């Protein structure tokens, strides 16, 4: 016997809900995560007003932002319940991002030190840079 | 661990919720499951993985801008702090507040879609849409104000503030003059900061608008009570996108608004 289409849809949906929805009511957890995010928001604005000076002010803001992002990813984006392959893909994202940031910064951050090396070598570097510029 | 069917499936290669063959054929026949998938579970996992892959490309897309921003901030710290002072920190904070709230309502919308409660789904999608609208509205007001204060890079960039801005922000002017002593070409470098500000918030706002269009589409479906299993997955994927856009803002807010020299 084939049930009517609408009824069938409902049955399928409820079957899916059983499989994916947490056993407990998730709303309480969402409220808690939201409240923590609000506290962190106030904390990051508050921390900016204490003149902690570089690099601390930047690091504090960055750490709070990372914690907020992890909370959103784990609970709102359900990463904690996601398949392992989703974890791998999510992790890879930040590996690639890390490569891009780290390799670029190791160049720019060390550039001022080029001025401290002996003149002969320094001029060789300058010549190389000029030839790169011409290209 | 009982509430993680996906992880179990992926790890063991065994589907714990095996759907009866007859049902599976039916689901295919009704178009609930595309013909390339064995069952609903596989279709869902496939959509999830595809979404995470898309978000990975998005992270690198925004990552390029964050990289450029960070390099120039490293190079011209005084100018970037000065530029940050030209923005309204409390407006940025209000927007963060609104956007985190919209992520909360979006999470509830995804939950409503999963338990197939169409009324709740419509309500939470609408709430998310309204909060997203408030965010974009505030952003638009902020951009208009920036424009009037001559903060848009170009010929009319007013680092030597026009009279009405000096009256409005006398403390900030003093602050800029202090900073200008440490950076000989500070006006050009503040413009660089403002350029990153407009590009990054503009790209972010574009993502918001795309998300809002999709939200409105599902909300209309939910209002007509025509959502199905496919739409539950769609809402879930839309949720992933929306939360990602929220995460981008979580980083944009301190990077642009909370710099102090």
Coordinates of N, CA and C in Angstrom, one line a residue, chain A residues 15-89:
Chain A
X15 N 11.1 10.8 10.5 CA 12.2 9.8 10.5 C 13.5 10.5 10.6
X16 N 13.7 11.5 9.7 CA 15.0 12.2 9.7 C 15.2 12.9 11.0
X17 N 14.1 13.5 11.6 CA 14.3 14.3 12.9 C 14.8 13.3 13.9
X18 N 14.3 12.1 14.0 CA 14.7 11.2 15.0 C 16.2 10.9 14.9
X19 N 16.7 10.9 13.6 CA 18.0 10.5 13.4 C 19.0 11.7 13.7
X20 N 18.5 12.9 13.5 CA 19.5 14.1 13.5 C 19.3 14.9 14.8
X21 N 18.1 15.0 15.3 CA 17.9 16.0 16.4 C 18.5 15.4 17.7
X22 N 19.0 16.2 18.6 CA 19.5 15.7 19.9 C 18.4 15.2 20.7
X23 N 18.8 14.3 21.6 CA 17.8 13.7 22.5 C 17.1 14.8 23.3
X24 N 18.0 15.7 23.8 CA 17.5 16.8 24.6 C 17.0 18.0 23.8
X25 N 16.3 18.9 24.4 CA 15.9 20.2 23.8 C 17.1 21.0 23.6
X26 N 17.4 21.5 22.3 CA 18.7 22.2 22.1 C 18.6 23.7 22.5
X27 N 17.4 24.2 22.7 CA 17.3 25.7 22.9 C 18.1 26.2 24.1
X28 N 18.1 25.4 25.2 CA 18.8 25.9 26.4 C 20.3 26.0 26.1
X29 N 20.8 25.1 25.3 CA 22.2 25.2 24.9 C 22.5 26.4 24.1
X30 N 21.6 26.6 23.1 CA 21.8 27.8 22.2 C 21.8 29.1 23.0
X31 N 20.9 29.2 24.0 CA 20.8 30.4 24.8 C 22.1 30.6 25.6
X32 N 22.6 29.5 26.1 CA 23.8 29.6 26.9 C 25.0 30.0 26.0
X33 N 25.1 29.5 24.8 CA 26.2 29.8 23.9 C 26.1 31.3 23.5
X34 N 24.8 31.7 23.2 CA 24.6 33.2 22.9 C 25.0 34.1 24.0
X35 N 24.6 33.7 25.3 CA 25.0 34.5 26.4 C 26.5 34.6 26.6
X36 N 27.2 33.5 26.4 CA 28.7 33.5 26.5 C 29.3 34.4 25.4
X37 N 28.7 34.4 24.2 CA 29.1 35.2 23.1 C 29.0 36.7 23.5
X38 N 27.8 37.0 24.1 CA 27.6 38.4 24.5 C 28.6 38.9 25.5
X39 N 28.9 38.0 26.5 CA 29.9 38.3 27.5 C 31.2 38.6 26.9
X40 N 31.6 37.7 25.9 CA 32.9 37.9 25.2 C 32.9 39.2 24.4
X41 N 31.8 39.5 23.8 CA 31.7 40.8 23.0 C 32.0 42.0 23.9
X42 N 31.3 42.0 25.1 CA 31.6 43.1 26.1 C 33.0 43.0 26.5
X43 N 33.5 41.8 26.7 CA 34.9 41.7 27.2 C 35.9 42.3 26.2
X44 N 35.7 42.0 24.9 CA 36.6 42.5 23.9 C 36.6 44.0 23.7
X45 N 35.4 44.6 23.8 CA 35.3 46.0 23.8 C 35.9 46.6 25.0
X46 N 35.6 46.0 26.2 CA 36.2 46.5 27.4 C 37.7 46.5 27.4
X47 N 38.3 45.3 26.9 CA 39.7 45.2 26.9 C 40.4 46.2 26.0
X48 N 39.7 46.6 25.0 CA 40.3 47.6 24.1 C 40.4 49.0 24.8
X49 N 39.6 49.2 25.8 CA 39.7 50.5 26.5 C 40.8 50.5 27.6
X50 N 41.3 49.3 28.0 CA 42.5 49.3 28.9 C 43.6 49.5 27.9
X51 N 44.4 50.5 28.1 CA 45.5 50.7 27.1 C 46.7 49.7 27.5
X52 N 46.5 48.5 27.0 CA 47.5 47.5 27.3 C 48.7 47.6 26.4
X53 N 48.5 48.3 25.3 CA 49.7 48.5 24.4 C 49.9 47.3 23.5
X54 N 50.5 47.5 22.3 CA 50.9 46.5 21.4 C 52.0 45.6 22.0
X55 N 52.1 44.3 21.8 CA 51.1 43.6 21.0 C 49.9 43.0 21.8
X56 N 49.8 43.4 23.1 CA 48.8 42.7 24.0 C 47.4 43.0 23.6
X57 N 47.1 44.3 23.2 CA 45.8 44.6 22.9 C 45.3 43.8 21.7
X58 N 46.2 43.7 20.7 CA 45.9 42.9 19.5 C 45.7 41.4 19.8
X59 N 46.6 40.9 20.7 CA 46.5 39.5 21.0 C 45.2 39.1 21.8
X60 N 44.9 40.0 22.7 CA 43.7 39.8 23.5 C 42.5 39.8 22.6
X61 N 42.4 40.8 21.7 CA 41.2 40.8 20.8 C 41.2 39.6 19.9
X62 N 42.4 39.2 19.4 CA 42.4 38.0 18.5 C 42.0 36.7 19.3
X63 N 42.5 36.5 20.5 CA 42.1 35.3 21.2 C 40.6 35.3 21.5
X64 N 40.1 36.4 21.9 CA 38.6 36.5 22.2 C 37.8 36.1 20.9
X65 N 38.3 36.7 19.8 CA 37.6 36.4 18.5 C 37.7 34.9 18.1
X66 N 38.9 34.3 18.4 CA 39.0 32.9 18.1 C 38.1 32.1 18.9
X67 N 38.0 32.4 20.2 CA 37.1 31.7 21.1 C 35.7 31.8 20.7
X68 N 35.3 33.0 20.3 CA 33.9 33.2 19.8 C 33.6 32.4 18.5
X69 N 34.6 32.4 17.6 CA 34.4 31.7 16.4 C 34.3 30.2 16.6
X70 N 35.1 29.7 17.6 CA 35.1 28.2 17.9 C 33.7 27.9 18.5
X71 N 33.2 28.8 19.4 CA 31.9 28.5 20.0 C 30.8 28.4 18.9
X72 N 30.8 29.4 18.0 CA 29.8 29.4 16.9 C 30.0 28.2 16.0
X73 N 31.2 27.8 15.7 CA 31.4 26.6 14.8 C 31.0 25.3 15.5
X74 N 31.3 25.1 16.8 CA 31.0 23.9 17.5 C 29.5 23.7 17.7
X75 N 28.9 24.8 18.2 CA 27.5 24.7 18.7 C 26.5 25.1 17.6
X76 N 26.6 26.3 17.1 CA 25.6 26.8 16.1 C 25.8 26.0 14.8
X77 N 27.0 25.8 14.4 CA 27.3 25.1 13.1 C 27.3 23.6 13.3
X78 N 27.1 23.1 14.5 CA 27.0 21.7 14.9 C 28.3 20.9 14.5
X79 N 29.4 21.6 14.5 CA 30.6 20.9 14.1 C 30.9 19.7 15.1
X80 N 30.4 19.9 16.4 CA 30.7 18.8 17.3 C 30.0 17.6 17.0
X81 N 28.9 17.7 16.2 CA 28.1 16.5 15.8 C 28.4 16.1 14.3
X82 N 29.2 16.9 13.6 CA 29.4 16.7 12.2 C 30.3 15.4 12.0
X83 N 30.3 14.9 10.7 CA 31.1 13.8 10.4 C 32.6 14.1 10.5
X84 N 33.4 13.0 10.6 CA 34.8 13.3 10.8 C 35.4 13.9 9.5
X85 N 34.9 13.6 8.4 CA 35.4 14.1 7.2 C 35.1 15.7 7.1
X86 N 34.0 16.1 7.7 CA 33.7 17.5 7.8 C 34.8 18.2 8.7
X87 N 35.2 17.5 9.8 CA 36.2 18.0 10.7 C 37.5 18.2 9.9
X88 N 37.8 17.2 9.1 CA 39.1 17.2 8.3 C 39.1 18.4 7.4
X89 N 37.9 18.6 6.7 CA 37.8 19.7 5.7 C 38.0 21.1 6.5

